[in-house]
Coordinates of C-alpha atoms in Angstrom, one line a residue:
M1 CA 256.4 186.8 88.2
T2 CA 253.3 188.4 89.9
D3 CA 251.8 191.8 89.0
M4 CA 254.6 194.4 88.9
K5 CA 252.7 197.5 90.1
P6 CA 254.8 200.6 90.0
R7 CA 254.8 203.2 92.7
H8 CA 253.4 205.7 90.2
G9 CA 250.0 204.2 89.6
L10 CA 247.0 205.3 87.6
D11 CA 245.8 207.5 90.5
A12 CA 249.0 209.5 90.3
Q13 CA 247.9 210.3 86.7
G14 CA 244.4 211.4 87.7
I15 CA 242.9 208.2 86.4
G16 CA 240.4 206.7 88.8
T17 CA 238.9 203.2 88.5
G18 CA 237.4 200.5 90.6
A19 CA 238.6 197.9 88.1
T20 CA 240.9 195.0 89.0
I21 CA 244.2 196.1 87.4
H22 CA 246.6 193.6 86.1
W23 CA 250.0 195.3 86.1
N24 CA 252.8 194.3 83.7
L25 CA 251.8 190.6 83.3
I26 CA 254.1 188.4 81.3
T27 CA 253.1 186.2 78.4
A28 CA 251.6 183.1 80.1
P29 CA 249.2 184.8 82.5
L30 CA 248.0 187.2 79.7
V31 CA 247.3 184.2 77.5
E32 CA 245.4 182.6 80.3
H33 CA 243.3 185.8 80.9
A34 CA 242.6 186.1 77.2
I35 CA 241.3 182.5 77.0
R36 CA 239.3 182.9 80.3
R37 CA 237.7 186.0 78.9
G38 CA 236.8 184.4 75.5
E39 CA 239.1 186.7 73.5
G40 CA 240.8 184.0 71.5
R41 CA 241.8 180.3 71.4
L42 CA 245.0 178.4 71.2
A43 CA 246.0 176.8 68.0
R44 CA 247.5 173.3 67.8
H45 CA 251.1 174.4 68.2
G46 CA 250.6 177.1 70.8
P47 CA 249.9 180.6 69.4
L48 CA 246.9 182.6 70.5
V49 CA 244.4 183.1 67.7
V50 CA 242.1 186.2 67.8
A51 CA 239.7 188.0 65.5
T52 CA 239.5 191.8 65.3
G53 CA 236.0 192.1 63.8
K54 CA 235.3 194.6 61.1
H55 CA 238.5 196.5 61.6
T56 CA 241.2 194.3 60.1
G57 CA 243.6 197.2 59.2
R58 CA 244.3 200.7 60.2
S59 CA 241.5 203.3 60.2
A60 CA 243.6 206.0 58.6
Q61 CA 240.6 208.4 58.2
D62 CA 239.8 208.2 61.9
K63 CA 243.1 209.4 63.2
F64 CA 243.4 213.0 64.6
I65 CA 246.1 215.2 66.2
V66 CA 245.0 217.9 68.7
R67 CA 245.7 221.3 67.1
D68 CA 247.0 223.6 69.8
A69 CA 250.0 225.8 70.6
E70 CA 252.3 222.8 70.7
T71 CA 251.4 221.5 67.3
E72 CA 250.1 224.5 65.3
D73 CA 253.5 225.2 63.6
N74 CA 255.1 221.8 64.0
V75 CA 252.7 219.4 62.4
W76 CA 252.2 219.0 58.7
W77 CA 248.5 219.5 58.6
G78 CA 246.5 218.1 55.7
K79 CA 244.8 214.9 54.6
T80 CA 247.2 212.7 56.6
N81 CA 247.4 214.8 59.8
K82 CA 243.9 215.8 60.5
P83 CA 243.2 218.3 63.4
M84 CA 241.0 217.9 66.4
T85 CA 240.1 220.9 68.6
P86 CA 241.2 220.9 72.2
G87 CA 237.6 221.1 73.2
H88 CA 236.7 218.0 71.3
F89 CA 239.6 216.2 72.8
A90 CA 238.6 217.3 76.3
A91 CA 235.2 215.8 75.8
L92 CA 236.7 212.6 74.4
K93 CA 239.1 212.3 77.3
A94 CA 236.4 212.8 79.8
D95 CA 234.3 210.0 78.2
F96 CA 237.3 207.7 78.0
L97 CA 238.2 208.2 81.6
A98 CA 234.5 207.6 82.6
E99 CA 234.7 204.3 80.7
V100 CA 238.0 203.4 82.4
G101 CA 236.4 204.1 85.7
A102 CA 233.4 201.8 85.0
R103 CA 235.5 198.8 83.9
D104 CA 235.6 195.7 86.0
E105 CA 239.1 194.7 84.7
L106 CA 242.0 196.4 83.1
F107 CA 245.4 195.4 81.9
V108 CA 248.3 197.8 82.1
Q109 CA 251.9 197.6 80.7
D110 CA 254.8 200.0 81.3
L111 CA 257.1 199.9 78.2
F112 CA 259.7 201.7 76.2
G113 CA 259.4 203.0 72.7
G114 CA 263.0 202.7 71.5
S115 CA 265.9 200.4 72.2
Q116 CA 268.7 203.0 72.5
P117 CA 268.4 204.1 76.2
E118 CA 269.3 207.8 75.6
H119 CA 266.6 208.1 72.8
R120 CA 263.7 206.1 74.2
V121 CA 260.3 207.2 75.5
K122 CA 258.4 205.7 78.5
V123 CA 254.9 204.6 77.5
R124 CA 252.1 203.3 79.7
V125 CA 249.4 201.3 77.8
I126 CA 246.0 200.7 79.4
N127 CA 243.9 198.0 77.7
E128 CA 240.4 196.5 78.2
L129 CA 241.5 193.3 76.3
A130 CA 244.1 190.9 77.7
W131 CA 245.3 190.0 74.2
H132 CA 245.8 193.7 73.3
N133 CA 248.0 194.0 76.4
L134 CA 250.0 190.9 75.3
F135 CA 250.3 192.4 71.8
I136 CA 251.7 195.7 73.0
R137 CA 254.0 194.1 75.5
T138 CA 255.3 192.0 72.6
L139 CA 255.7 194.9 70.2
L140 CA 257.3 197.5 72.4
V141 CA 260.6 197.3 74.3
R142 CA 260.1 195.5 77.7
P143 CA 261.9 197.1 80.7
E144 CA 263.9 195.0 83.1
E145 CA 262.0 194.0 86.2
S146 CA 264.2 196.3 88.2
E147 CA 263.1 199.3 86.1
L148 CA 259.3 198.8 86.6
A149 CA 258.9 199.8 90.3
D150 CA 260.0 203.4 89.6
F151 CA 258.5 203.6 86.2
V152 CA 256.9 207.0 85.5
P153 CA 255.3 207.2 82.1
E154 CA 256.0 210.1 79.8
Y155 CA 253.1 209.2 77.5
T156 CA 249.9 207.1 78.0
I157 CA 247.8 205.2 75.6
I158 CA 244.3 204.1 76.5
A159 CA 242.8 201.5 74.0
L160 CA 239.1 200.7 74.4
P161 CA 237.7 198.8 71.4
S162 CA 234.3 198.8 73.0
F163 CA 234.2 202.6 73.1
R164 CA 232.1 204.4 70.6
A165 CA 232.9 207.9 69.6
D166 CA 230.2 210.5 69.0
P167 CA 231.0 212.5 65.9
E168 CA 229.0 215.5 67.2
R169 CA 230.4 215.5 70.7
H170 CA 234.0 214.4 69.9
G171 CA 234.5 215.9 66.4
T172 CA 235.2 212.5 64.8
R173 CA 234.3 211.1 61.5
S174 CA 232.7 207.9 62.9
E175 CA 232.4 205.8 66.0
T176 CA 236.1 204.9 65.6
V177 CA 238.8 207.3 66.8
I178 CA 242.6 207.5 67.2
A179 CA 243.3 210.9 68.9
V180 CA 246.8 212.2 69.8
S181 CA 247.5 215.0 72.2
F182 CA 251.2 215.9 72.3
T183 CA 250.4 218.6 74.9
E184 CA 248.6 216.2 77.3
K185 CA 250.9 213.3 76.2
L186 CA 247.9 211.1 75.8
I187 CA 246.7 208.9 73.0
L188 CA 243.1 207.6 72.9
I189 CA 242.1 204.7 70.7
G190 CA 238.4 203.6 70.5
G191 CA 236.0 201.7 68.3
T192 CA 238.6 199.4 66.8
A193 CA 240.1 196.1 67.9
Y194 CA 242.9 196.2 65.3
A195 CA 246.0 196.1 67.5
G196 CA 248.3 197.7 65.0
E197 CA 246.8 201.1 65.9
M198 CA 248.6 201.0 69.3
K199 CA 252.1 200.3 67.8
K200 CA 251.7 202.8 65.0
S201 CA 250.6 205.5 67.6
V202 CA 254.0 205.0 69.4
F203 CA 255.7 205.2 66.0
G204 CA 254.0 208.5 65.3
L205 CA 255.0 209.7 68.7
L206 CA 258.7 209.0 68.1
N207 CA 258.4 210.5 64.6
Y208 CA 257.4 213.7 66.3
L209 CA 259.9 213.7 69.1
L210 CA 263.1 212.5 67.6
P211 CA 263.9 214.8 64.7
V212 CA 264.4 217.8 67.1
Q213 CA 267.2 215.6 68.7
G214 CA 268.7 215.1 65.3
I215 CA 267.6 211.4 65.2
M216 CA 266.2 210.1 61.9
P217 CA 263.0 208.1 62.5
M218 CA 262.4 205.5 59.8
H219 CA 259.6 203.2 58.7
C220 CA 262.0 200.4 57.8
S221 CA 263.4 197.1 58.7
A222 CA 267.1 196.6 59.4
N223 CA 269.6 193.8 59.7
I224 CA 273.4 193.3 60.0
G225 CA 275.6 191.2 57.7
P226 CA 278.4 188.9 58.9
N227 CA 280.9 191.7 58.5
G228 CA 279.0 194.1 60.7
D229 CA 277.4 196.0 57.8
T230 CA 273.9 197.3 58.6
A231 CA 271.3 197.5 55.9
V232 CA 268.0 199.5 56.2
F233 CA 264.9 198.6 54.2
F234 CA 262.3 201.3 53.7
G235 CA 258.9 200.4 52.6
L236 CA 255.2 200.5 53.3
S237 CA 253.2 197.5 54.6
G238 CA 253.2 194.7 52.1
T239 CA 256.4 195.7 50.2
G240 CA 258.5 193.0 51.9
K241 CA 260.2 194.8 54.9
T242 CA 259.5 192.0 57.3
T243 CA 260.1 189.1 54.8
L244 CA 263.3 190.4 53.4
S245 CA 264.9 191.5 56.7
A246 CA 264.3 188.0 58.1
D247 CA 267.3 186.5 56.4
A248 CA 269.1 183.5 58.0
S249 CA 272.5 184.8 56.8
R250 CA 272.0 188.2 58.5
T251 CA 271.3 189.4 62.1
L252 CA 267.8 191.0 62.5
I253 CA 267.7 194.4 64.2
G254 CA 264.0 194.8 63.6
D255 CA 261.2 194.6 61.0
D256 CA 259.3 197.9 60.9
E257 CA 260.4 201.0 62.9
H258 CA 263.9 202.3 63.7
G259 CA 265.9 205.4 64.6
W260 CA 269.3 206.4 63.1
S261 CA 271.4 208.2 65.6
D262 CA 275.0 209.3 65.4
T263 CA 276.1 205.9 66.8
A264 CA 273.5 203.3 65.9
V265 CA 270.5 202.1 64.0
F266 CA 268.1 201.1 66.9
N267 CA 264.8 199.3 66.8
F268 CA 261.8 201.2 68.2
E269 CA 260.2 197.9 69.1
G270 CA 260.9 194.6 70.8
G271 CA 258.8 192.4 68.5
C272 CA 257.7 191.9 65.0
Y273 CA 254.3 192.3 63.3
A274 CA 254.3 190.1 60.1
K275 CA 251.7 189.5 57.4
M276 CA 250.5 185.9 57.6
I277 CA 248.4 185.6 54.5
N278 CA 249.8 182.8 52.3
L279 CA 252.6 182.2 54.7
S280 CA 254.6 179.0 54.0
A281 CA 257.6 177.3 55.5
E282 CA 259.3 177.2 52.1
A283 CA 259.1 180.9 51.3
E284 CA 259.5 182.4 54.8
P285 CA 260.9 179.7 57.1
E286 CA 261.9 182.0 60.0
I287 CA 258.5 183.7 60.1
F288 CA 256.6 180.5 59.6
A289 CA 258.4 179.0 62.6
T290 CA 257.0 181.8 64.8
S291 CA 253.4 180.7 63.9
R292 CA 254.1 177.5 65.8
R293 CA 255.2 179.1 69.1
F294 CA 253.4 179.8 72.4
G295 CA 253.6 183.6 72.8
T296 CA 252.8 184.5 69.2
V297 CA 249.4 186.2 68.6
L298 CA 247.8 185.6 65.3
E299 CA 245.1 188.1 64.2
N300 CA 242.4 187.0 61.7
V301 CA 244.1 183.7 60.8
V302 CA 241.5 181.0 60.0
I303 CA 241.6 178.2 62.5
D304 CA 239.8 174.8 62.4
P305 CA 237.6 174.7 65.5
E306 CA 238.2 171.0 66.0
T307 CA 241.8 170.3 65.0
R308 CA 243.1 173.8 65.8
E309 CA 245.1 173.7 62.6
L310 CA 245.8 177.0 60.9
D311 CA 245.0 177.9 57.3
F312 CA 247.2 180.8 56.2
D313 CA 245.8 180.7 52.6
D314 CA 242.2 181.4 53.7
N315 CA 241.5 185.2 53.5
S316 CA 237.9 185.0 54.5
L317 CA 238.6 186.9 57.8
A318 CA 241.1 189.3 56.3
E319 CA 243.7 189.8 53.6
N320 CA 245.7 191.6 56.2
S321 CA 246.0 188.6 58.6
R322 CA 248.9 189.3 61.1
G323 CA 251.2 187.7 63.5
S324 CA 253.0 189.4 66.4
Y325 CA 255.9 187.8 68.2
P326 CA 258.9 188.7 70.3
I327 CA 261.9 189.5 68.1
D328 CA 264.0 186.8 69.7
F329 CA 261.6 184.3 68.1
I330 CA 263.7 185.0 65.0
P331 CA 266.8 182.8 65.7
N332 CA 269.4 185.4 64.5
A333 CA 268.0 188.5 66.1
S334 CA 270.2 191.2 67.6
E335 CA 270.5 190.8 71.4
H336 CA 270.2 194.6 72.0
N337 CA 268.0 195.5 69.0
M338 CA 270.7 197.7 67.7
G339 CA 273.4 197.8 65.1
P340 CA 276.1 200.1 63.5
V341 CA 275.0 203.0 61.3
P342 CA 274.1 201.7 57.9
Q343 CA 276.2 201.1 54.8
N344 CA 273.3 200.3 52.5
I345 CA 269.8 201.8 52.2
I346 CA 267.1 199.9 50.2
F347 CA 263.8 201.5 49.2
L348 CA 261.2 198.8 48.6
T349 CA 258.3 199.5 46.3
A350 CA 255.6 197.2 45.1
D351 CA 255.1 198.7 41.6
A352 CA 251.6 197.9 40.5
Y353 CA 252.4 199.2 37.0
G354 CA 255.3 196.8 36.4
V355 CA 257.5 199.6 35.1
L356 CA 260.3 199.7 37.6
P357 CA 263.3 197.3 37.4
P358 CA 263.8 194.7 40.2
I359 CA 266.8 196.7 41.4
A360 CA 268.4 200.1 40.6
K361 CA 271.3 202.0 42.1
L362 CA 270.6 205.6 43.3
T363 CA 272.7 208.7 43.7
P364 CA 272.2 210.5 47.0
E365 CA 270.0 213.1 45.2
Q366 CA 267.9 210.3 43.7
A367 CA 267.7 208.7 47.1
M368 CA 266.2 211.8 48.6
Y369 CA 263.9 212.2 45.6
H370 CA 262.5 208.7 45.9
F371 CA 262.3 208.9 49.7
L372 CA 260.2 212.0 49.5
S373 CA 258.1 210.5 46.7
G374 CA 257.5 207.2 48.5
Y375 CA 256.0 205.5 45.5
T376 CA 254.5 202.1 46.0
A377 CA 251.2 200.2 45.7
R378 CA 248.7 200.1 48.5
V379 CA 248.4 196.4 49.2
A380 CA 245.0 194.8 49.8
G381 CA 243.9 194.7 53.4
T382 CA 246.4 197.1 54.9
E383 CA 243.8 199.8 55.0
I384 CA 240.0 199.5 55.2
G385 CA 238.4 199.8 51.8
V386 CA 241.6 198.8 49.8
T387 CA 240.7 195.5 48.1
E388 CA 243.4 195.4 45.4
P389 CA 246.8 197.1 44.8
S390 CA 246.7 200.6 43.4
A391 CA 249.5 203.2 42.7
T392 CA 250.1 205.6 45.5
F393 CA 252.7 208.1 46.8
S394 CA 253.3 208.0 50.6
T395 CA 256.1 210.4 51.4
C396 CA 259.0 209.1 53.4
F397 CA 257.5 205.6 52.8
G398 CA 255.3 206.3 55.8
A399 CA 253.2 209.5 55.5
P400 CA 250.4 208.2 57.8
F401 CA 253.0 208.1 60.7
M402 CA 254.9 211.3 60.0
P403 CA 253.5 214.3 61.9
R404 CA 256.2 216.8 60.7
H405 CA 256.7 218.1 57.2
P406 CA 258.4 215.5 54.9
S407 CA 261.3 217.8 54.3
V408 CA 262.3 217.5 58.0
Y409 CA 262.8 213.7 57.5
G410 CA 264.2 214.1 54.0
N411 CA 266.9 216.5 55.0
L412 CA 267.9 214.3 57.9
L413 CA 268.2 211.4 55.6
K414 CA 270.2 213.3 53.1
E415 CA 272.6 214.5 55.7
R416 CA 273.2 211.0 57.1
I417 CA 273.7 209.5 53.7
A418 CA 276.3 212.1 52.8
K419 CA 278.0 211.7 56.2
G420 CA 278.3 208.0 56.0
G421 CA 278.8 207.5 52.2
V422 CA 275.9 205.1 52.2
K423 CA 275.0 203.1 49.1
C424 CA 271.3 203.5 48.1
W425 CA 269.1 201.1 46.1
L426 CA 265.6 201.0 44.8
V427 CA 264.1 197.5 44.8
N428 CA 260.8 196.6 43.1
T429 CA 259.0 193.8 44.9
G430 CA 255.8 194.4 42.8
W431 CA 255.0 193.3 39.3
T432 CA 257.0 192.2 36.3
G433 CA 255.9 191.3 32.8
G434 CA 253.0 193.6 32.9
K435 CA 250.9 195.7 35.3
Y436 CA 248.8 194.3 38.1
G437 CA 246.2 191.9 36.6
V438 CA 248.5 191.1 33.6
G439 CA 252.0 190.5 34.9
R440 CA 253.1 188.5 37.9
R441 CA 254.5 189.3 41.3
M442 CA 258.3 189.6 41.3
P443 CA 259.8 186.2 42.4
I444 CA 261.0 186.5 46.0
K445 CA 264.0 184.3 45.1
A446 CA 265.1 186.8 42.5
T447 CA 264.6 189.7 45.0
R448 CA 266.7 188.0 47.6
A449 CA 269.5 187.2 45.2
L450 CA 269.6 190.8 44.0
L451 CA 269.6 192.1 47.6
N452 CA 272.4 189.7 48.6
A453 CA 274.4 190.8 45.6
A454 CA 273.9 194.5 46.5
L455 CA 274.8 194.0 50.1
D456 CA 277.9 191.7 49.6
G457 CA 279.4 193.8 46.8
G458 CA 278.3 191.4 44.0
L459 CA 276.9 194.4 42.1
D460 CA 280.0 196.5 42.4
S461 CA 281.7 195.0 39.4
V462 CA 278.8 194.4 36.9
D463 CA 277.9 196.6 34.0
Y464 CA 275.0 199.1 34.3
R465 CA 272.6 200.8 32.0
R466 CA 270.9 204.1 32.6
D467 CA 267.1 203.8 32.8
P468 CA 265.7 206.2 30.1
N469 CA 262.7 207.1 32.2
F470 CA 264.0 207.5 35.7
G471 CA 267.7 208.1 35.1
F472 CA 269.0 205.7 37.8
M473 CA 271.5 202.9 37.0
V474 CA 270.2 199.4 36.5
P475 CA 272.5 196.3 36.4
V476 CA 272.5 194.3 33.2
S477 CA 273.5 191.2 35.0
A478 CA 273.6 189.9 38.5
P479 CA 274.9 186.8 40.2
G480 CA 272.3 184.0 40.3
V481 CA 269.6 186.0 38.6
D482 CA 268.2 185.5 35.1
A483 CA 269.3 188.7 33.2
G484 CA 266.0 188.7 31.3
I485 CA 264.2 190.0 34.4
L486 CA 266.5 193.0 34.9
D487 CA 265.0 195.1 32.1
P488 CA 261.3 195.5 32.8
R489 CA 260.5 196.6 29.2
E490 CA 261.8 193.3 27.8
T491 CA 259.5 191.4 30.1
W492 CA 256.4 192.9 28.6
A493 CA 254.8 191.3 25.5
D494 CA 253.6 194.7 24.3
K495 CA 256.5 197.1 24.3
A496 CA 254.4 200.0 23.2
E497 CA 252.1 199.5 26.1
Y498 CA 255.1 199.4 28.4
D499 CA 256.3 202.8 27.0
A500 CA 252.9 204.3 27.5
T501 CA 252.6 203.0 31.0
A502 CA 256.1 204.2 31.9
A503 CA 255.4 207.6 30.6
R504 CA 252.2 207.9 32.6
L505 CA 254.0 206.8 35.8
V506 CA 256.8 209.4 35.2
D507 CA 254.2 212.1 34.9
Q508 CA 252.6 211.0 38.2
F509 CA 256.0 211.2 39.9
V510 CA 256.6 214.7 38.5
E511 CA 253.1 215.9 39.5
N512 CA 253.4 214.4 43.0
F513 CA 256.8 215.9 43.7
A514 CA 255.6 219.5 42.8
E515 CA 254.7 220.2 46.5
F516 CA 258.3 219.3 47.6
E517 CA 260.3 221.2 45.0
S518 CA 260.6 224.4 47.0
H519 CA 261.9 222.4 50.0
V520 CA 264.9 220.7 48.2
D521 CA 268.0 221.8 46.4
E522 CA 268.6 221.9 42.7
G523 CA 270.5 218.5 42.7
V524 CA 267.4 216.8 44.1
R525 CA 265.1 218.5 41.6
Q526 CA 267.4 217.4 38.8
A527 CA 267.1 213.8 40.1
A528 CA 263.5 213.7 38.9
P529 CA 262.5 211.3 36.1
Q530 CA 262.1 212.9 32.7
S531 CA 258.5 213.8 32.0
Q532 CA 257.2 212.9 28.5
A533 CA 253.9 212.8 26.9
A534 CA 252.2 209.5 27.3
P535 CA 251.4 207.9 23.9
A536 CA 247.8 206.9 23.4
L537 CA 246.9 203.2 23.8
A538 CA 245.0 201.5 21.1

C-alpha cells in the first residue's frame, strides 16, 4: 500500500507546508521511517522500542480548553478543565502552523474515533514523529482503504514534541501544552513526546460530543462472555482495566474507552495501550504475547542494546512503561469492536488504604454514588510527579477526560442501569491486610476468580453481609476464593487501626461528595457511607 492521500488535503484546511507528507502509511513503512530517523530500535522479537524523554505520563496541569461562546456554559470549569483565552489559542495556533510549515517531513493519518459508524468522529492527526503516527494509527479506528480518498476531517490534532510553548505569549503554565478548541475543532499538543496525550485528547473530544446524543462515554474496558453477556470495567489507569478485560474465556471489545448507545457498547479505539512494568507471561499471557509482535510499540521499556532483549522489571526509564498494539493482537478480540448493551458493570478501585473488600454488590443508587465519587489511588508513573500511590477521587473514574459536569455522565449512567436492569459491582484491586506500605496488593488470581463468579452467576446464590461503613453487600464466600480475604477488617493484624482508617476514608468520601449532592436525588444521597468520628491512633 502506498501513500493514501485524500482529495481533501492540508491545503484545504489552510495548513501550508513544504514538508514531504507521508499520508496514511501502514505499520511496516512507519516502522522503517522511525528506524531511519533514529526514533527507536527493534527488539529481538519485533516490537519497536522508543523512549519519550522526561514526559513518561500525562501532563495533566498543562491541558487547556479554549473558553469561548461554545464552551462557556457547557464545560465544567475548574482544576481539571482549565481555560485558555481565544487570543492565546490564536497565537499558539499561528506558531504551530509556522512550525508545521517549516518541517521537512510530516506524517498524517486519517482515522475514526469510535467504532459504531453512526456515533464516530473523523479525526486527522499530523505528526512530526513517525512512531507517533504509528501509535495513533494503532490506537484509533482505521478506515477502510475505500474510505480514505474522500475523507474530510471533522477534528484535527497537531502533535509536535519539539515545539516549546511560551507561557507569556500562549497563556500556558510551561513549555508543554495540550490545547483544545471545540470551536475551531483543533487540538494542539507540544513539548511532550508522551503518545498517550493524543489518544486521551480524542477521548475528551468524544466525552464532549456524545452526551448531547444520549450516548454514555465511559473510561472503561469491556468484554463479552460466551453467552453474549457484556461486562464493562470502569477504572483509572493502573486499576486493572486492561489486565482484567484481557480474559481468554471472554471476547475483548476494548481496554480503555467506550460508548454505550441504545444498541451497543462500542470501542472508541482500534488498539490497546497496556502498562508493561513487571509484565510476565504467567500473570498476563495475552498482553505479554503482544510484546513479542512486530507492530507493537513499547514506550520506555528497557532494552539491552546488544541482545535486544527486553527487561519489563526495570523501571529506570519509567514506572509507567507502556505498550500499544492493535486490538486484534489479542486472540479473542471482537471483530467489530462492539458488543451488546451490558449486563454487568464493575467499578475498579485500587484502594491504597486497604479498607474496601475485594468485591461488593451495589444498588443502582450506590452505583451512581461510587461512579460520581470515583475513588481510587493514583498509581505511580501515570502522572508526572506521582511516585507512589495516594488516595484520590476522580469523578466518573476519569475526571481529567470529562469536559462536562459530572452529573451529565452520572445521570446518563443511572438511566441506562435502570433501563437494562444491570448488575453493579465494586472491585478493589488495591491493598489487603493493611494500607499501602503495610499490606500487600490484592492477588490478581483472587480478583479474577471473584470477577468470574460475579459474571457467571456464581455470586447469585451465596450469603452476603452488609458492610458497616459503606452499606454495600459483601459476599461471605465465593467459589475458588479463600473466604478469609473477603472481609478486609479480618485481614488486618491491628483491628483498631483498621477501624480508624475506615472511618477516615468514609469521612473523605462524604466530604468529596458534598459538591454533587445538589445534582442527585435523595436515593443517591442516602447511598453514601455512614460518617463517623475517626478514633485516634496511638
